Amino acid sequence: MPPQPQIMVDLQFEQYMPDPDLETIAKLISQDPGLSGALLKLVNSPHFGLSNKIGSIQRAVNLLGSRSIINLINAQSIKGEMSDETIVTLNRFWDTAQDVAMTCLTLAKRTGIQPADEAYTLGLFHDCGVPLMLKRFPDYMEVLEQAYATADEETRIVDTENRAFNTNHSVVGYFTAKSWRLPEHLSATIANHHNALAVFRDESSRNTQSQLKNLLAVLKMAEHICASYRVLGNQSVDHEWRAVGPLVLDYIGLSEYDFENLKQNIRELGGH
């Protein structure tokens, strides 16, 4: 996945300072899905021999150290060549990825149902299939907009993509997350993030899928608060949230009134 050009510029500037600040480098990396994915893939590789895979970008930075981080940045910069037109289109993806990640972090802290660092990672990576689909299919964004426009209780966003391309960004995102060696529960949530209605309707899996439901609940609230339907889908109404929102709020135990207050508060914090 191509890294965000401005992030690469800032990282290159920082690494050539006489005394590079690892904390600054870590904050920059955590804003970019491609760089963060490469980082987690490296730290979760057999080379490090971790007993459990980690999904926290900050933990990964602490484990790798400055020299490995700088090598990783240099390697990613080689892969990051894109046309100006592609960069402009992908700005929609980068903007919403960072917003959703920060909102997931805030929601996780306020609800207490999910570790905050994993919620942030999920928010950053949940749509990581989008730029890869765009790279393969030049008309992908037009189809994605149509998918957001026609989403309802009977039609998932990914159904429209499947008809057009025989695959979708959730599937591509899942295999990308697997290749980055993210923990399986994060990969599974990415795979299901436009299948949330079926997941929350399935009462039989309340116990076995509680972790998936917790992650999906945080993510779907964050997507709605950050207006992914507008940024990525170019729609004025969040059709997907209309279908799944009541089930999510019921699962979390929030009234519509409480959620509206929470949404307004988070939007004010984020400058939306």
CSV table of C-alpha atoms in Angstrom, one decimal:
chain,number,residue,atom,x,y,z
A,1,MET,CA,0.0,0.0,0.0
A,2,PRO,CA,1.4,3.4,-1.0
A,3,PRO,CA,2.4,5.7,2.0
A,4,GLN,CA,1.0,9.2,2.3
A,5,PRO,CA,3.5,11.5,0.5
A,6,GLN,CA,3.4,14.3,3.1
A,7,ILE,CA,4.0,11.8,5.9
A,8,MET,CA,7.1,10.5,4.0
A,9,VAL,CA,8.4,14.0,3.6
A,10,ASP,CA,8.1,14.6,7.4
A,11,LEU,CA,9.7,11.3,8.2
A,12,GLN,CA,12.6,11.8,5.8
A,13,PHE,CA,13.1,15.3,7.4
A,14,GLU,CA,13.1,13.8,11.0
A,15,GLN,CA,15.4,10.9,10.3
A,16,TYR,CA,18.1,13.3,8.9
A,17,MET,CA,18.1,15.4,12.1
A,18,PRO,CA,21.3,15.1,14.2
A,19,ASP,CA,19.3,13.3,16.9
A,20,PRO,CA,16.1,11.8,15.4
A,21,ASP,CA,13.2,11.8,17.8
A,22,LEU,CA,11.7,8.2,17.9
A,23,GLU,CA,8.5,9.5,19.6
A,24,THR,CA,8.0,12.0,16.7
A,25,ILE,CA,8.7,9.2,14.2
A,26,ALA,CA,6.2,6.9,15.9
A,27,LYS,CA,3.5,9.5,15.8
A,28,LEU,CA,4.0,10.1,12.1
A,29,ILE,CA,4.0,6.4,11.3
A,30,SER,CA,0.8,5.9,13.3
A,31,GLN,CA,-1.0,8.3,10.9
A,32,ASP,CA,-0.4,6.2,7.8
A,33,PRO,CA,-2.0,2.8,7.2
A,34,GLY,CA,0.7,1.6,4.8
A,35,LEU,CA,3.6,2.4,7.0
A,36,SER,CA,1.9,1.1,10.1
A,37,GLY,CA,1.0,-2.1,8.3
A,38,ALA,CA,4.6,-2.6,7.2
A,39,LEU,CA,5.7,-1.9,10.8
A,40,LEU,CA,3.4,-4.5,12.3
A,41,LYS,CA,4.3,-7.1,9.6
A,42,LEU,CA,7.9,-6.7,10.6
A,43,VAL,CA,7.5,-6.9,14.3
A,44,ASN,CA,5.1,-9.9,14.1
A,45,SER,CA,7.4,-11.8,11.8
A,46,PRO,CA,9.0,-15.1,13.0
A,47,HIS,CA,12.3,-13.2,13.2
A,48,PHE,CA,11.2,-11.6,16.5
A,49,GLY,CA,9.7,-14.7,17.9
A,50,LEU,CA,6.8,-13.1,19.8
A,51,SER,CA,4.5,-15.5,21.6
A,52,ASN,CA,1.5,-13.4,20.7
A,53,LYS,CA,1.0,-11.1,17.7
A,54,ILE,CA,0.6,-7.5,18.6
A,55,GLY,CA,-1.7,-4.9,17.1
A,56,SER,CA,-0.3,-1.8,18.9
A,57,ILE,CA,1.8,0.5,16.7
A,58,GLN,CA,3.4,2.1,19.8
A,59,ARG,CA,4.5,-1.3,21.1
A,60,ALA,CA,5.9,-2.2,17.7
A,61,VAL,CA,8.0,1.0,17.6
A,62,ASN,CA,9.3,0.3,21.1
A,63,LEU,CA,10.3,-3.2,20.2
A,64,LEU,CA,12.0,-2.3,16.9
A,65,GLY,CA,14.1,0.7,17.9
A,66,SER,CA,15.2,3.7,15.8
A,67,ARG,CA,17.6,2.0,13.3
A,68,SER,CA,15.0,-0.6,12.2
A,69,ILE,CA,12.3,2.0,11.9
A,70,ILE,CA,14.5,4.2,9.7
A,71,ASN,CA,15.3,1.3,7.5
A,72,LEU,CA,11.6,0.5,7.2
A,73,ILE,CA,10.8,4.1,6.2
A,74,ASN,CA,13.5,4.1,3.5
A,75,ALA,CA,12.2,0.8,2.1
A,76,GLN,CA,8.6,2.1,2.0
A,77,SER,CA,9.7,5.4,0.2
A,78,ILE,CA,11.0,3.3,-2.7
A,79,LYS,CA,7.5,1.7,-3.1
A,80,GLY,CA,5.6,5.0,-2.7
A,81,GLU,CA,5.8,6.4,-6.3
A,82,MET,CA,2.3,7.5,-7.5
A,83,SER,CA,0.8,9.8,-10.1
A,84,ASP,CA,-0.6,13.1,-8.9
A,85,GLU,CA,-4.1,12.0,-9.9
A,86,THR,CA,-3.8,8.9,-7.7
A,87,ILE,CA,-2.6,11.0,-4.8
A,88,VAL,CA,-5.5,13.4,-5.0
A,89,THR,CA,-8.0,10.5,-5.1
A,90,LEU,CA,-6.3,8.7,-2.2
A,91,ASN,CA,-6.5,11.8,-0.1
A,92,ARG,CA,-10.1,10.8,0.6
A,93,PHE,CA,-8.9,7.5,2.0
A,94,TRP,CA,-6.0,8.9,4.1
A,95,ASP,CA,-8.2,11.6,5.6
A,96,THR,CA,-10.9,9.2,6.7
A,97,ALA,CA,-8.5,6.5,7.9
A,98,GLN,CA,-6.8,8.9,10.4
A,99,ASP,CA,-10.1,10.4,11.5
A,100,VAL,CA,-11.7,7.0,12.1
A,101,ALA,CA,-8.6,5.7,13.9
A,102,MET,CA,-8.7,8.6,16.4
A,103,THR,CA,-12.4,8.3,16.9
A,104,CYS,CA,-12.1,4.6,17.6
A,105,LEU,CA,-9.5,5.4,20.2
A,106,THR,CA,-11.7,7.9,21.9
A,107,LEU,CA,-14.8,5.5,21.8
A,108,ALA,CA,-12.8,2.6,23.2
A,109,LYS,CA,-11.6,4.8,26.1
A,110,ARG,CA,-15.1,6.1,26.8
A,111,THR,CA,-17.0,2.7,26.5
A,112,GLY,CA,-14.2,0.5,28.0
A,113,ILE,CA,-15.2,-2.4,25.8
A,114,GLN,CA,-12.0,-2.7,23.8
A,115,PRO,CA,-8.3,-1.9,24.3
A,116,ALA,CA,-7.7,1.6,23.0
A,117,ASP,CA,-4.5,0.7,21.0
A,118,GLU,CA,-6.2,-2.1,19.1
A,119,ALA,CA,-9.2,0.1,18.4
A,120,TYR,CA,-6.9,2.7,16.9
A,121,THR,CA,-5.2,0.1,14.8
A,122,LEU,CA,-8.6,-1.2,13.5
A,123,GLY,CA,-9.7,2.3,12.6
A,124,LEU,CA,-6.5,3.0,10.7
A,125,PHE,CA,-6.6,-0.3,8.8
A,126,HIS,CA,-10.3,-1.1,8.3
A,127,ASP,CA,-10.4,0.3,4.8
A,128,CYS,CA,-6.9,-0.7,3.8
A,129,GLY,CA,-8.4,-2.5,0.8
A,130,VAL,CA,-9.6,0.7,-0.8
A,131,PRO,CA,-6.3,2.0,-2.2
A,132,LEU,CA,-5.4,-1.5,-3.4
A,133,MET,CA,-8.7,-1.8,-5.2
A,134,LEU,CA,-8.2,1.6,-6.8
A,135,LYS,CA,-4.8,0.6,-7.9
A,136,ARG,CA,-6.3,-2.4,-9.7
A,137,PHE,CA,-9.5,-0.9,-11.0
A,138,PRO,CA,-9.4,2.7,-12.3
A,139,ASP,CA,-13.2,3.2,-11.9
A,140,TYR,CA,-13.2,1.8,-8.4
A,141,MET,CA,-14.2,5.1,-6.6
A,142,GLU,CA,-17.3,5.5,-8.8
A,143,VAL,CA,-18.4,2.0,-7.9
A,144,LEU,CA,-17.7,2.6,-4.2
A,145,GLU,CA,-19.9,5.8,-4.3
A,146,GLN,CA,-22.7,3.7,-5.9
A,147,ALA,CA,-22.2,1.1,-3.2
A,148,TYR,CA,-22.7,3.7,-0.4
A,149,ALA,CA,-25.7,5.2,-2.3
A,150,THR,CA,-27.6,1.8,-2.5
A,151,ALA,CA,-26.7,0.3,0.9
A,152,ASP,CA,-29.7,-0.8,3.0
A,153,GLU,CA,-30.9,-3.7,5.1
A,154,GLU,CA,-30.9,-6.0,2.0
A,155,THR,CA,-27.8,-4.7,0.2
A,156,ARG,CA,-24.4,-4.4,1.7
A,157,ILE,CA,-21.8,-2.0,0.4
A,158,VAL,CA,-19.6,-4.9,-0.6
A,159,ASP,CA,-22.4,-6.5,-2.6
A,160,THR,CA,-22.2,-3.7,-5.2
A,161,GLU,CA,-18.4,-4.2,-5.3
A,162,ASN,CA,-18.8,-7.9,-5.7
A,163,ARG,CA,-21.1,-7.5,-8.7
A,164,ALA,CA,-18.6,-5.1,-10.4
A,165,PHE,CA,-15.3,-6.7,-9.6
A,166,ASN,CA,-15.9,-10.1,-8.2
A,167,THR,CA,-14.2,-9.1,-5.0
A,168,ASN,CA,-14.4,-6.1,-2.5
A,169,HIS,CA,-12.3,-4.0,-0.3
A,170,SER,CA,-13.2,-5.9,2.8
A,171,VAL,CA,-11.8,-9.2,1.4
A,172,VAL,CA,-8.7,-7.4,0.0
A,173,GLY,CA,-8.3,-5.7,3.4
A,174,TYR,CA,-8.6,-9.0,5.2
A,175,PHE,CA,-5.8,-10.6,3.2
A,176,THR,CA,-3.7,-7.5,3.5
A,177,ALA,CA,-4.1,-7.5,7.3
A,178,LYS,CA,-3.1,-11.2,7.2
A,179,SER,CA,0.0,-10.5,5.2
A,180,TRP,CA,0.9,-7.8,7.7
A,181,ARG,CA,0.4,-10.5,10.4
A,182,LEU,CA,-2.1,-8.5,12.4
A,183,PRO,CA,-3.9,-10.5,15.2
A,184,GLU,CA,-6.6,-12.7,13.8
A,185,HIS,CA,-9.5,-10.9,15.6
A,186,LEU,CA,-8.5,-7.6,13.9
A,187,SER,CA,-8.2,-9.3,10.5
A,188,ALA,CA,-11.6,-10.9,11.0
A,189,THR,CA,-13.2,-7.5,11.9
A,190,ILE,CA,-11.8,-5.9,8.8
A,191,ALA,CA,-13.3,-8.8,6.7
A,192,ASN,CA,-16.7,-8.3,8.4
A,193,HIS,CA,-16.8,-4.5,8.7
A,194,HIS,CA,-19.5,-4.2,6.0
A,195,ASN,CA,-21.3,-7.4,7.3
A,196,ALA,CA,-22.1,-5.9,10.7
A,197,LEU,CA,-25.8,-6.2,10.3
A,198,ALA,CA,-25.7,-10.0,10.0
A,199,VAL,CA,-23.2,-10.2,12.9
A,200,PHE,CA,-25.4,-8.2,15.3
A,201,ARG,CA,-28.5,-10.0,14.2
A,202,ASP,CA,-27.0,-13.4,15.1
A,203,GLU,CA,-28.1,-13.9,18.7
A,204,SER,CA,-26.6,-17.4,18.8
A,205,SER,CA,-23.1,-16.0,18.6
A,206,ARG,CA,-23.4,-13.5,21.4
A,207,ASN,CA,-20.8,-15.3,23.5
A,208,THR,CA,-18.5,-16.7,20.8
A,209,GLN,CA,-18.3,-13.5,18.8
A,210,SER,CA,-18.3,-10.9,21.6
A,211,GLN,CA,-14.8,-9.7,20.7
A,212,LEU,CA,-15.9,-9.3,17.0
A,213,LYS,CA,-19.0,-7.4,18.1
A,214,ASN,CA,-17.1,-5.2,20.4
A,215,LEU,CA,-14.7,-4.2,17.7
A,216,LEU,CA,-17.4,-3.8,15.1
A,217,ALA,CA,-19.5,-1.7,17.4
A,218,VAL,CA,-16.6,0.8,18.0
A,219,LEU,CA,-15.8,0.9,14.3
A,220,LYS,CA,-19.3,1.4,13.0
A,221,MET,CA,-19.9,4.2,15.5
A,222,ALA,CA,-16.6,5.8,14.5
A,223,GLU,CA,-17.3,5.5,10.7
A,224,HIS,CA,-20.7,7.3,11.2
A,225,ILE,CA,-19.2,10.0,13.5
A,226,CYS,CA,-16.4,10.7,10.9
A,227,ALA,CA,-18.9,10.6,8.0
A,228,SER,CA,-17.1,8.0,6.0
A,229,TYR,CA,-20.4,7.9,3.9
A,230,ARG,CA,-19.6,11.4,2.8
A,231,VAL,CA,-15.8,11.4,2.5
A,232,LEU,CA,-15.5,8.0,0.8
A,233,GLY,CA,-19.1,7.4,-0.4
A,234,ASN,CA,-19.9,11.0,-1.5
A,235,GLN,CA,-23.4,10.6,0.0
A,236,SER,CA,-25.4,13.0,2.2
A,237,VAL,CA,-27.1,10.2,4.2
A,238,ASP,CA,-25.4,7.3,6.0
A,239,HIS,CA,-27.7,4.5,4.7
A,240,GLU,CA,-25.5,1.8,6.3
A,241,TRP,CA,-25.8,3.3,9.7
A,242,ARG,CA,-29.6,3.6,9.4
A,243,ALA,CA,-29.7,-0.2,9.0
A,244,VAL,CA,-27.1,-1.3,11.6
A,245,GLY,CA,-27.0,1.7,14.0
A,246,PRO,CA,-30.0,0.7,16.3
A,247,LEU,CA,-28.5,-2.8,16.8
A,248,VAL,CA,-25.0,-1.4,17.6
A,249,LEU,CA,-26.4,1.1,20.1
A,250,ASP,CA,-28.5,-1.6,21.7
A,251,TYR,CA,-25.4,-3.8,22.0
A,252,ILE,CA,-23.4,-1.1,23.6
A,253,GLY,CA,-26.3,0.1,25.8
A,254,LEU,CA,-26.5,3.6,24.5
A,255,SER,CA,-29.7,5.5,23.8
A,256,GLU,CA,-30.0,7.5,20.5
A,257,TYR,CA,-30.0,10.6,22.6
A,258,ASP,CA,-26.8,9.7,24.4
A,259,PHE,CA,-25.1,8.7,21.2
A,260,GLU,CA,-26.0,12.0,19.5
A,261,ASN,CA,-24.4,13.8,22.5
A,262,LEU,CA,-21.3,11.6,22.2
A,263,LYS,CA,-21.1,12.2,18.5
A,264,GLN,CA,-21.3,15.9,18.9
A,265,ASN,CA,-18.7,15.9,21.6
A,266,ILE,CA,-16.2,13.8,19.6
A,267,ARG,CA,-16.8,15.9,16.4
A,268,GLU,CA,-16.0,19.0,18.4
A,269,LEU,CA,-12.8,17.4,19.7
A,270,GLY,CA,-11.8,16.5,16.2
A,271,GLY,CA,-12.7,19.8,14.6
A,272,HIS,CA,-15.3,18.2,12.3
